[in-house]
Short mmCIF file of C-alpha atoms in Angstrom, two decimals:
data_model
loop_
_atom_site.label_atom_id
_atom_site.label_comp_id
_atom_site.label_asym_id
_atom_site.label_seq_id
_atom_site.Cartn_x
_atom_site.Cartn_y
_atom_site.Cartn_z
CA MET A 1 288.55 239.29 60.62
CA PRO A 2 284.82 239.73 59.99
CA PRO A 3 283.23 238.09 56.95
CA SER A 4 283.38 240.03 53.71
CA THR A 5 280.34 241.84 52.35
CA ALA A 6 280.21 239.35 49.48
CA ALA A 7 280.21 236.45 51.92
CA LYS A 8 277.41 238.08 53.90
CA MET A 9 275.29 238.61 50.82
CA ALA A 10 275.89 235.05 49.59
CA ALA A 11 274.84 233.68 52.96
CA ILE A 12 271.78 235.93 53.03
CA THR A 13 270.78 234.79 49.55
CA SER A 14 271.13 231.15 50.59
CA PHE A 15 269.16 231.77 53.77
CA LYS A 16 266.39 233.53 51.82
CA LEU A 17 266.08 230.54 49.56
CA ARG A 18 265.74 228.20 52.51
CA ARG A 19 263.36 230.43 54.47
CA GLY A 20 261.42 231.92 51.57
CA ALA A 21 261.25 230.06 48.28
CA ILE A 22 261.24 226.69 50.00
CA ASP A 23 259.17 227.39 53.11
CA GLU A 24 255.50 226.71 52.40
CA LYS A 25 254.46 229.06 55.19
CA SER A 26 256.82 232.01 54.69
CA ASN A 27 255.99 235.34 53.10
CA HIS A 28 258.03 238.32 51.91
CA ALA A 29 258.03 239.98 55.31
CA GLN A 30 259.28 236.84 57.03
CA THR A 31 262.04 236.45 54.46
CA MET A 32 263.22 240.03 54.97
CA LYS A 33 263.09 239.62 58.77
CA PHE A 34 265.28 236.52 58.73
CA SER A 35 267.69 238.09 56.23
CA VAL A 36 268.25 241.02 58.60
CA LEU A 37 268.71 238.70 61.57
CA LEU A 38 271.26 236.65 59.67
CA LEU A 39 273.16 239.80 58.76
CA LEU A 40 273.34 240.66 62.47
CA THR A 41 274.64 237.21 63.26
CA LEU A 42 277.28 237.33 60.52
CA GLY A 43 278.38 240.82 61.47
CA PHE A 44 278.68 240.13 65.20
CA ASN A 45 279.57 236.46 65.37
CA ALA A 46 280.61 235.57 68.90
CA CYS A 47 282.86 232.83 67.58
CA PRO A 48 285.68 234.16 65.36
CA GLU A 49 285.59 233.34 61.66
CA GLY A 50 286.90 229.88 60.94
CA LYS A 51 286.38 228.69 64.52
CA ASP A 52 282.83 227.34 64.24
CA HIS A 53 282.90 223.56 64.60
CA ASN A 54 280.88 221.22 62.42
CA GLU A 55 279.54 223.90 60.06
CA ARG A 56 278.50 222.49 56.68
CA ALA A 57 275.89 223.21 54.06
CA LEU A 58 272.57 221.90 55.29
CA SER A 59 271.78 220.45 51.89
CA ALA A 60 275.10 218.59 51.39
CA PRO A 61 274.62 214.86 50.79
CA ILE A 62 275.75 212.64 53.65
CA LYS A 63 278.99 210.74 53.02
CA GLY A 64 278.89 207.83 55.46
CA PRO A 65 276.86 206.32 58.30
CA LEU A 66 276.84 207.71 61.81
CA ARG A 67 278.87 206.00 64.50
CA LEU A 68 279.32 206.48 68.23
CA SER A 69 281.74 209.27 69.14
CA ARG A 70 284.14 209.55 72.06
CA ASN A 71 281.58 211.85 73.64
CA PRO A 72 278.82 209.34 74.54
CA ASN A 73 276.08 211.95 74.16
CA TYR A 74 276.53 212.29 70.41
CA PHE A 75 277.09 210.44 67.17
CA GLU A 76 279.88 211.44 64.80
CA ASP A 77 279.75 211.58 61.02
CA ALA A 78 282.07 209.91 58.51
CA SER A 79 284.67 212.65 59.00
CA GLY A 80 284.79 212.03 62.75
CA THR A 81 282.91 215.23 63.60
CA PRO A 82 280.31 214.90 66.38
CA LEU A 83 276.83 216.21 65.63
CA ILE A 84 273.34 216.27 67.03
CA LEU A 85 270.09 215.17 65.41
CA CYS A 86 266.96 217.33 65.61
CA GLY A 87 263.82 217.57 63.54
CA SER A 88 260.15 216.95 62.91
CA GLN A 89 258.69 213.52 62.21
CA THR A 90 255.16 212.52 61.37
CA TRP A 91 253.12 209.38 60.84
CA ASN A 92 252.36 209.24 57.12
CA THR A 93 255.65 210.00 55.38
CA LEU A 94 256.18 206.43 54.14
CA GLN A 95 252.67 204.97 53.96
CA ASP A 96 249.69 207.03 52.87
CA TRP A 97 246.82 207.58 55.31
CA GLY A 98 243.22 208.63 54.85
CA SER A 99 239.79 208.33 56.45
CA ASN A 100 236.57 207.17 54.77
CA GLY A 101 238.47 204.32 53.14
CA ALA A 102 240.43 206.70 50.89
CA VAL A 103 244.16 207.27 51.37
CA ARG A 104 245.64 210.67 50.54
CA PRO A 105 249.07 210.55 48.83
CA LEU A 106 251.67 212.71 50.56
CA ASP A 107 253.75 215.21 48.60
CA PHE A 108 257.04 213.86 49.91
CA ASP A 109 259.19 216.43 48.11
CA ALA A 110 257.23 219.14 49.92
CA PHE A 111 257.95 217.40 53.24
CA VAL A 112 261.69 217.40 52.47
CA ARG A 113 261.50 221.12 51.66
CA PHE A 114 259.56 221.67 54.89
CA LEU A 115 262.34 220.06 56.95
CA LYS A 116 265.05 222.04 55.17
CA ALA A 117 263.13 225.29 55.59
CA HIS A 118 263.13 224.83 59.36
CA GLY A 119 266.78 223.81 59.43
CA HIS A 120 266.18 220.19 60.52
CA ASN A 121 268.57 217.29 59.94
CA PHE A 122 266.60 214.27 61.22
CA THR A 123 263.21 212.65 60.76
CA LEU A 124 261.56 209.24 61.03
CA LEU A 125 259.80 207.06 58.49
CA TRP A 126 257.00 205.21 60.26
CA CYS A 127 255.78 201.68 59.72
CA THR A 128 252.05 201.50 60.49
CA GLU A 129 251.30 197.78 60.84
CA LEU A 130 247.53 197.95 60.38
CA PRO A 131 245.84 198.39 56.96
CA ARG A 132 242.95 199.93 58.89
CA PHE A 133 243.16 201.32 62.41
CA ARG A 134 240.65 202.74 64.86
CA SER A 135 240.53 205.16 67.80
CA LEU A 136 243.40 207.55 67.07
CA PRO A 137 241.92 210.39 69.17
CA THR A 138 241.89 213.08 66.50
CA THR A 139 238.39 214.19 67.53
CA GLU A 140 236.63 214.52 70.89
CA SER A 141 234.25 211.68 70.06
CA SER A 142 233.88 209.02 67.36
CA PRO A 143 237.29 209.51 65.71
CA PRO A 144 237.41 208.24 62.14
CA ASP A 145 238.99 204.97 61.08
CA PHE A 146 242.09 205.43 58.95
CA THR A 147 243.14 203.34 55.97
CA VAL A 148 246.86 202.79 55.27
CA SER A 149 248.75 201.81 52.10
CA PRO A 150 251.12 200.38 50.81
CA PHE A 151 252.50 197.39 52.76
CA PRO A 152 255.66 195.26 52.52
CA TRP A 153 253.79 192.17 51.31
CA MET A 154 251.71 191.58 48.20
CA ARG A 155 247.96 191.17 48.53
CA THR A 156 247.44 188.23 46.18
CA GLY A 157 244.57 186.34 47.73
CA PRO A 158 242.81 184.05 47.23
CA GLY A 159 240.15 185.40 49.53
CA LEU A 160 239.56 188.69 51.28
CA ALA A 161 241.13 189.98 54.48
CA THR A 162 239.01 191.55 57.22
CA ASP A 163 239.61 195.06 55.86
CA GLY A 164 238.07 194.08 52.52
CA GLY A 165 241.31 193.82 50.54
CA LEU A 166 242.88 190.65 49.20
CA LYS A 167 244.69 188.49 51.73
CA PHE A 168 248.45 188.99 52.13
CA ASN A 169 251.01 186.48 50.92
CA LEU A 170 253.84 186.76 53.44
CA THR A 171 256.29 184.99 51.12
CA LYS A 172 255.94 187.66 48.42
CA PHE A 173 257.25 191.16 49.00
CA ASP A 174 255.63 194.13 47.29
CA GLN A 175 258.64 195.63 45.54
CA ALA A 176 256.82 198.92 45.02
CA TYR A 177 256.79 199.42 48.82
CA PHE A 178 260.55 198.93 49.07
CA ASP A 179 261.19 201.09 46.00
CA ARG A 180 259.23 203.88 47.68
CA LEU A 181 261.16 203.38 50.92
CA ARG A 182 264.51 203.59 49.16
CA ALA A 183 263.54 206.60 47.04
CA ARG A 184 262.41 208.54 50.09
CA VAL A 185 265.54 207.77 52.09
CA GLN A 186 267.63 208.78 49.07
CA ALA A 187 265.73 212.07 48.80
CA MET A 188 266.50 212.78 52.44
CA ASN A 189 270.16 211.92 51.92
CA SER A 190 270.42 214.36 49.02
CA ALA A 191 269.02 217.02 51.34
CA GLY A 192 271.53 216.23 54.11
CA ILE A 193 268.86 214.73 56.39
CA TYR A 194 269.27 211.57 58.47
CA VAL A 195 266.34 209.14 58.64
CA GLY A 196 265.32 206.83 61.44
CA VAL A 197 263.56 203.92 59.73
CA TYR A 198 260.97 202.16 61.86
CA LEU A 199 260.99 198.41 61.32
CA PHE A 200 257.74 198.06 63.26
CA SER A 201 255.65 200.18 65.60
CA GLY A 202 254.07 198.10 68.34
CA GLU A 203 251.90 200.97 69.54
CA PHE A 204 249.33 200.50 66.78
CA LEU A 205 248.83 196.88 67.83
CA LEU A 206 248.45 197.94 71.45
CA ARG A 207 246.02 200.83 70.96
CA PHE A 208 244.34 200.85 67.57
CA ARG A 209 243.33 197.32 66.58
CA CYS A 210 239.82 196.32 65.49
CA SER A 211 238.20 193.20 64.07
CA THR A 212 238.40 194.64 60.54
CA ASP A 213 241.99 195.93 60.64
CA GLY A 214 243.41 193.46 58.07
CA TYR A 215 246.62 192.94 60.10
CA PRO A 216 248.90 190.68 58.00
CA PHE A 217 249.87 188.39 60.92
CA THR A 218 246.28 187.51 61.84
CA GLY A 219 245.16 184.23 60.28
CA ALA A 220 242.14 185.64 58.47
CA ASN A 221 244.37 188.12 56.62
CA ASN A 222 247.09 185.95 55.06
CA VAL A 223 247.32 182.82 52.91
CA ASN A 224 250.28 181.36 54.81
CA GLY A 225 248.57 179.91 57.89
CA VAL A 226 250.25 182.40 60.23
CA ASP A 227 247.95 183.51 63.05
CA ASP A 228 248.41 185.70 66.10
CA GLY A 229 245.00 184.54 67.37
CA TYR A 230 243.33 187.96 67.31
CA ARG A 231 239.58 188.06 66.69
CA GLY A 232 238.69 191.49 68.07
CA GLY A 233 238.72 193.68 71.17
CA SER A 234 241.54 194.71 73.48
CA VAL A 235 242.96 191.33 74.37
CA GLU A 236 246.42 189.82 74.73
CA SER A 237 246.25 188.30 71.26
CA ALA A 238 246.16 191.83 69.81
CA VAL A 239 249.87 192.14 70.61
CA ALA A 240 250.85 188.46 70.36
CA SER A 241 253.00 189.16 67.30
CA VAL A 242 255.41 191.22 69.43
CA THR A 243 255.17 189.61 72.89
CA MET A 244 256.52 186.14 72.16
CA THR A 245 259.48 184.93 74.23
CA ALA A 246 261.10 182.67 71.63
CA PRO A 247 261.25 182.38 67.83
CA ASN A 248 258.04 181.17 66.21
CA ALA A 249 256.23 181.18 62.88
CA ILE A 250 255.63 184.93 63.08
CA THR A 251 259.25 185.87 63.82
CA LYS A 252 260.30 183.86 60.77
CA PHE A 253 258.37 186.22 58.50
CA GLN A 254 259.32 189.30 60.52
CA ASP A 255 263.01 188.43 60.23
CA ALA A 256 262.67 187.94 56.47
CA TYR A 257 261.02 191.37 56.16
CA VAL A 258 263.81 192.97 58.23
CA LYS A 259 266.41 191.38 55.94
CA LYS A 260 264.61 192.75 52.91
CA THR A 261 264.51 196.22 54.47
CA ILE A 262 268.23 196.12 55.27
CA ASP A 263 269.04 194.86 51.78
CA THR A 264 267.05 197.79 50.39
CA LEU A 265 268.77 200.50 52.44
CA ASN A 266 272.13 199.23 53.68
CA ASP A 267 274.23 201.15 51.15
CA LEU A 268 272.61 204.48 52.06
CA PRO A 269 274.63 206.47 54.61
CA ASN A 270 271.85 208.48 56.25
CA VAL A 271 269.98 205.54 57.80
CA LEU A 272 269.36 204.82 61.47
CA TRP A 273 267.19 201.86 62.47
CA ILE A 274 264.54 201.91 65.16
CA VAL A 275 262.75 198.70 66.12
CA SER A 276 259.52 199.96 67.70
CA GLU A 277 257.88 202.69 69.76
CA GLU A 278 255.55 202.44 72.74
CA ALA A 279 255.34 198.70 72.19
CA PRO A 280 253.78 196.56 74.95
CA PRO A 281 255.86 196.16 78.14
CA LYS A 282 256.07 192.41 77.50
CA SER A 283 257.79 192.93 74.14
CA THR A 284 261.32 193.04 75.58
CA TRP A 285 262.41 189.67 74.15
CA TRP A 286 261.12 190.66 70.71
CA ASN A 287 262.85 194.06 70.76
CA ASP A 288 266.13 192.56 71.98
CA HIS A 289 265.91 189.83 69.35
CA LEU A 290 265.49 192.35 66.55
CA ILE A 291 268.35 194.55 67.79
CA SER A 292 270.63 191.50 67.77
CA PHE A 293 269.27 190.31 64.43
CA VAL A 294 269.85 193.67 62.71
CA ARG A 295 273.35 193.98 64.13
CA ALA A 296 274.35 190.47 63.06
CA TYR A 297 272.89 190.83 59.56
CA GLU A 298 274.48 194.23 58.91
CA LYS A 299 277.86 193.06 60.20
CA ARG A 300 278.44 191.22 56.91
CA LYS A 301 277.40 194.23 54.80
CA SER A 302 279.02 197.45 53.64
CA PHE A 303 277.53 199.74 56.28
CA GLN A 304 276.57 199.28 59.90
CA HIS A 305 273.91 201.77 60.99
CA PRO A 306 272.97 202.79 64.54
CA ILE A 307 270.05 200.84 66.02
CA GLY A 308 267.41 202.58 68.15
CA TYR A 309 264.93 201.52 70.81
CA ALA A 310 262.07 203.79 71.85
CA ALA A 311 260.24 203.76 75.17
CA LEU A 312 257.91 200.87 75.88
CA ASP A 313 254.36 201.67 76.91
CA SER A 314 254.09 202.42 80.65
CA ALA A 315 257.49 200.90 81.39
CA ALA A 316 260.68 202.15 83.02
CA ASP A 317 263.27 203.82 80.79
CA SER A 318 265.89 201.59 82.41
CA ILE A 319 264.72 198.82 80.04
CA ILE A 320 265.94 200.68 76.97
CA TYR A 321 269.08 201.96 78.74
CA ASN A 322 269.98 198.36 79.63
CA SER A 323 269.48 197.13 76.06
CA ASP A 324 272.08 196.74 73.31
CA ALA A 325 270.65 199.63 71.28
CA ASP A 326 272.96 202.43 70.14
CA TRP A 327 270.38 205.16 70.66
CA VAL A 328 267.19 205.52 72.64
CA ALA A 329 264.05 207.66 72.78
CA PRO A 330 262.85 207.58 76.41
CA ALA A 331 259.62 208.49 78.17
CA ALA A 332 261.19 211.04 80.55
CA ARG A 333 260.29 214.63 79.64
CA VAL A 334 263.90 215.75 80.04
CA SER A 335 266.46 213.04 79.46
CA PRO A 336 269.38 212.52 81.86
CA ALA A 337 272.82 213.98 81.21
CA ARG A 338 274.08 210.46 80.54
CA SER A 339 271.91 207.57 79.32
CA CYS A 340 273.86 204.56 80.54
CA GLY A 341 272.94 201.02 81.53
CA THR A 342 274.13 197.44 81.43
CA GLY A 343 273.95 196.84 77.67
CA LYS A 344 276.52 197.27 74.93
CA PRO A 345 277.23 200.05 74.27
CA SER A 346 276.74 200.96 77.92
CA CYS A 347 275.91 204.61 77.18
CA LYS A 348 273.35 205.50 74.52
CA VAL A 349 272.84 208.54 72.36
CA ASN A 350 269.57 209.99 73.65
CA ILE A 351 267.13 211.47 71.13
CA ASN A 352 264.19 212.68 73.18
CA ASP A 353 261.06 212.27 71.06
CA SER A 354 258.05 214.32 72.15
CA ASP A 355 255.87 211.45 70.92
CA HIS A 356 256.81 209.48 74.04
CA SER A 357 257.96 212.16 76.48
CA TYR A 358 255.67 215.15 75.93
CA PHE A 359 252.23 213.94 74.88
CA GLY A 360 249.79 216.82 75.29
CA MET A 361 252.36 219.51 74.51
CA TRP A 362 249.73 221.26 72.38
CA ASN A 363 247.97 222.25 75.61
CA ASP A 364 251.04 224.18 76.81
CA THR A 365 252.33 227.61 75.84
CA LEU A 366 254.98 228.20 73.20
CA LEU A 367 257.36 229.09 76.04
CA THR A 368 256.79 225.76 77.80
CA ASN A 369 257.23 223.95 74.48
CA ARG A 370 260.57 225.71 73.92
CA ASN A 371 261.65 224.92 77.48
CA TYR A 372 261.30 221.23 76.65
CA ALA A 373 263.57 221.46 73.60
CA TRP A 374 266.30 223.69 75.01
CA GLU A 375 266.41 221.96 78.40
CA ASN A 376 267.00 218.65 76.65
CA PHE A 377 269.69 220.13 74.42
CA THR A 378 271.58 221.79 77.28
CA THR A 379 271.36 218.53 79.25
CA GLY A 380 273.31 216.81 76.48
CA ASN A 381 270.47 215.35 74.45
CA GLN A 382 268.73 215.75 71.11
CA VAL A 383 265.10 216.40 70.25
CA LEU A 384 262.52 214.97 67.86
CA PHE A 385 259.12 216.60 67.46
CA MET A 386 256.04 214.41 66.89
CA ASP A 387 254.80 216.89 64.34
CA PRO A 388 251.18 216.29 63.26
CA TYR A 389 252.11 218.05 59.98
CA LEU A 390 249.14 217.35 57.67
CA VAL A 391 247.14 214.93 59.82
CA TYR A 392 244.02 216.86 60.82
CA TYR A 393 243.74 216.66 64.62
CA PRO A 394 241.09 219.13 65.84
CA ARG A 395 240.81 217.57 69.31
CA GLN A 396 242.12 220.19 71.76
CA ASN A 397 243.24 222.17 68.68
CA ARG A 398 246.31 219.96 68.31
CA ASN A 399 246.61 220.45 64.57
CA LEU A 400 244.26 222.67 62.57
CA CYS A 401 245.96 222.16 59.22
CA ALA A 402 244.36 223.78 56.20
CA ALA A 403 241.62 222.27 54.00
CA PRO A 404 241.52 218.69 55.32
CA VAL A 405 240.09 215.99 53.06
CA ASN A 406 239.66 212.49 54.50
CA GLY A 407 241.64 213.53 57.56
CA ILE A 408 244.66 214.92 55.69
CA GLY A 409 245.24 218.66 55.26
CA SER A 410 246.92 220.66 52.50
CA LYS A 411 249.24 222.89 54.59
CA PRO A 412 250.76 222.56 58.07
CA ASP A 413 249.29 224.44 61.02
CA PRO A 414 251.51 227.52 61.66
CA ARG A 415 250.83 227.18 65.40
CA TRP A 416 253.89 224.90 65.51
CA ASP A 417 256.28 227.04 63.47
CA ASN A 418 258.07 228.59 66.44
CA PHE A 419 258.82 225.18 67.90
CA ARG A 420 259.87 223.83 64.51
CA ASN A 421 262.18 226.80 64.05
CA ASN A 422 263.71 226.29 67.48
CA LEU A 423 264.85 222.80 66.55
CA GLY A 424 266.73 224.45 63.69
CA TYR A 425 268.11 227.08 66.07
CA ILE A 426 269.35 224.32 68.37
CA LEU A 427 271.17 222.73 65.44
CA ARG A 428 272.71 226.10 64.56
CA TYR A 429 274.13 226.49 68.07
CA SER A 430 275.29 222.88 68.18
CA ARG A 431 277.49 223.70 65.18
CA LYS A 432 279.12 226.56 67.06
CA LEU A 433 280.12 224.20 69.87
CA ASN A 434 282.90 221.64 69.82
CA LEU A 435 280.64 218.70 70.65
CA ALA A 436 283.64 216.41 71.09
CA ASN A 437 284.55 218.28 74.27
CA VAL A 438 281.40 219.81 75.75
CA ALA A 439 279.50 218.23 78.61
CA PRO A 440 276.27 219.18 80.38
CA SER A 441 276.63 220.90 83.74
CA SER A 442 274.00 221.72 86.34
CA THR A 443 276.43 223.81 88.42
CA LEU A 444 278.10 226.25 86.02
CA CYS A 445 274.88 228.23 85.54
CA SER A 446 272.35 229.12 88.23
CA THR A 447 269.55 228.04 85.88
CA HIS A 448 271.14 224.52 85.88
CA TYR A 449 271.05 224.26 82.07
CA CYS A 450 274.46 224.57 80.45
CA LEU A 451 276.69 222.82 77.92
CA ALA A 452 280.33 223.72 78.38
CA GLN A 453 283.96 222.85 78.00
CA THR A 454 286.19 224.50 80.58
CA PRO A 455 289.91 224.42 79.72
CA SER A 456 292.09 227.31 80.89
CA VAL A 457 292.30 228.46 77.26
CA GLY A 458 289.47 228.05 74.74
CA ALA A 459 286.48 227.61 77.06
CA GLU A 460 282.89 227.90 75.83
CA TYR A 461 279.48 227.90 77.49
CA LEU A 462 275.96 227.61 76.13
CA ALA A 463 273.47 228.43 78.88
CA TYR A 464 269.68 228.38 78.81
CA ALA A 465 267.44 230.46 81.07
CA PRO A 466 263.92 228.96 80.83
CA SER A 467 262.32 232.15 82.16
CA GLY A 468 264.98 234.62 81.09
CA GLY A 469 265.75 237.40 83.54
CA SER A 470 268.94 237.43 85.60
CA PHE A 471 271.23 234.54 86.46
CA THR A 472 274.86 233.85 87.33
CA MET A 473 277.60 231.77 85.73
CA ASP A 474 280.85 230.30 86.98
CA LEU A 475 283.53 231.46 84.52
CA SER A 476 286.53 230.67 86.71
CA ALA A 477 287.97 228.01 84.38
CA MET A 478 289.89 230.66 82.43
CA PRO A 479 292.02 233.36 84.11
CA GLU A 480 291.10 237.05 84.18
CA SER A 481 293.67 237.67 81.47
CA ARG A 482 291.32 236.12 78.91
CA LYS A 483 288.19 237.52 77.32
CA LEU A 484 284.89 235.89 76.47
CA ALA A 485 282.78 236.92 73.47
CA VAL A 486 279.09 237.33 74.36
CA GLU A 487 276.08 236.39 72.24
CA TRP A 488 272.43 236.35 73.30
CA PHE A 489 269.74 234.52 71.41
CA ASN A 490 265.98 235.03 71.73
CA PRO A 491 264.17 231.72 71.04
CA ALA A 492 260.82 233.50 70.79
CA SER A 493 261.85 235.79 67.94
CA GLY A 494 264.98 234.21 66.46
CA GLU A 495 266.94 237.40 67.17
CA THR A 496 270.67 237.31 67.90
CA ILE A 497 272.28 240.10 69.95
CA SER A 498 276.03 240.42 70.42
CA GLN A 499 277.50 242.41 73.30
CA ASN A 500 280.98 243.59 74.25
CA SER A 501 283.39 240.91 75.38
CA ILE A 502 283.81 240.33 79.10
CA THR A 503 286.66 239.28 81.38
CA ALA A 504 286.86 235.63 82.38
CA GLY A 505 287.80 234.41 85.85
CA SER A 506 284.71 235.15 87.95
CA SER A 507 283.10 232.28 89.84
CA SER A 508 279.76 234.12 89.92
CA ARG A 509 279.32 236.49 87.00
CA SER A 510 275.84 238.03 86.73
CA PHE A 511 273.94 238.29 83.46
CA SER A 512 270.57 239.79 82.53
CA ALA A 513 268.86 238.88 79.29
CA PRO A 514 268.29 241.94 77.06
CA PHE A 515 264.74 240.79 76.23
CA THR A 516 261.82 239.14 78.00
CA GLY A 517 261.05 235.44 77.97
CA ASP A 518 263.43 232.48 77.75
CA ALA A 519 266.99 233.22 76.72
CA VAL A 520 270.10 231.51 75.39
CA LEU A 521 273.57 232.85 76.23
CA TYR A 522 276.65 231.74 74.30
CA LEU A 523 280.06 232.63 75.73
CA VAL A 524 283.30 231.62 74.06
CA ASP A 525 286.96 232.48 74.44
CA ALA A 526 287.40 235.54 72.22
CA GLU A 527 290.28 233.77 70.48
CA GLY A 528 288.19 230.68 69.75
CA HIS A 529 287.27 227.47 71.54
CA LYS A 530 289.31 224.30 71.83
#
């Protein structure tokens, strides 16, 4: 039975609120457009009412931490329902950034609304290790230095650090930093959004150090006698605080900070940990140590959260697959259908982050950008977008956000809206699928991009055609006596088109997208999937 008119109007009203009143970039015309499209989807839903799997209000608070599901490609929530994670993440959502020595506070509530408006359910909170960093290539030449605040430790002195602020006392935590961290994770939880919390970065030490960076683990910047040996330049000592091969004076303070972070957030259900990103290749002992340390410390606490490991700089992805992390963010543009190695668990949930896998995506077309997201999804993976958001990045027109002051803009660049929206579209289609049973297949569709489950009753297929046009699908899993509902989706416009049901049973059924450009095709047993 189709949804009632009242149900349609209630859903349209809710969708208008998310797309209109909340979206900083929407206008009346956009709101009306999306309302009409949603009406089409509700009126011609390819999956019968009550059969959609994992549908829930996007703003519902999260009930419990994620855990590994029986399908190794996905986590499951506290109810045992598998789900995917997709969304935008940006650098300055925990610590404030700014050039010219002046940080610009971020409107965090606006960022939460931004994620909800695009239908996202995952983001990251970064930890930028350097109070001042240099050479982020935001401009073609002479990029500005950025100042960062706050930090986990109090700046008590005596004496000044190399960035001009008081020296850090590594035995005294700045409670205001941890209060901010907790409040922001709580805000995300209330919005139904999961948060990957970076414990460290690693990349900033590798790429952006300078002699006046004020790094807390350099001797000139703390009152505790802890020293990584760095004095300036691109030298091994720049990364010495993450490339040790055994516990030392630095790991003692790092471990204490990690404990404090876990104590601050452990009772919150929407947390995922991530140790580092693009850290030096020689940081494997350090990363492995922290994964083990977090797991052991959380074991005695109320919640155990998934632990992540992002690609190392210029290193093989096999390193993170062979680790003991629960989830990974590799360097490969399109992640494999299974992300397995020698660690425990052997197979990881793969969240492909464009930060590591698709640097330079701003030089590609919107179509090529969408290809990246949908190809990863239909290969069994999830997608994070390194969204520049409000960080002004005019080099190669990466991010021309409005009215920048000290390197931070006032509104996001709409150039990225189609890609942002497509991450929300991917989440929408993931909720139609039974993720407990689907698996990626390179043979069921001639485009090689398909998620499917193929029982003799209750089959479903989600295929992606990167260039659209015509392609074939193997629908022989179900007999000819069964019908498949047909739904097309246009990633360029957000339009959904339903067509008459078709007969199952063919091993090479031809399809032609009813629009130009890339296309998504969703087929499901007309009586519902398994």
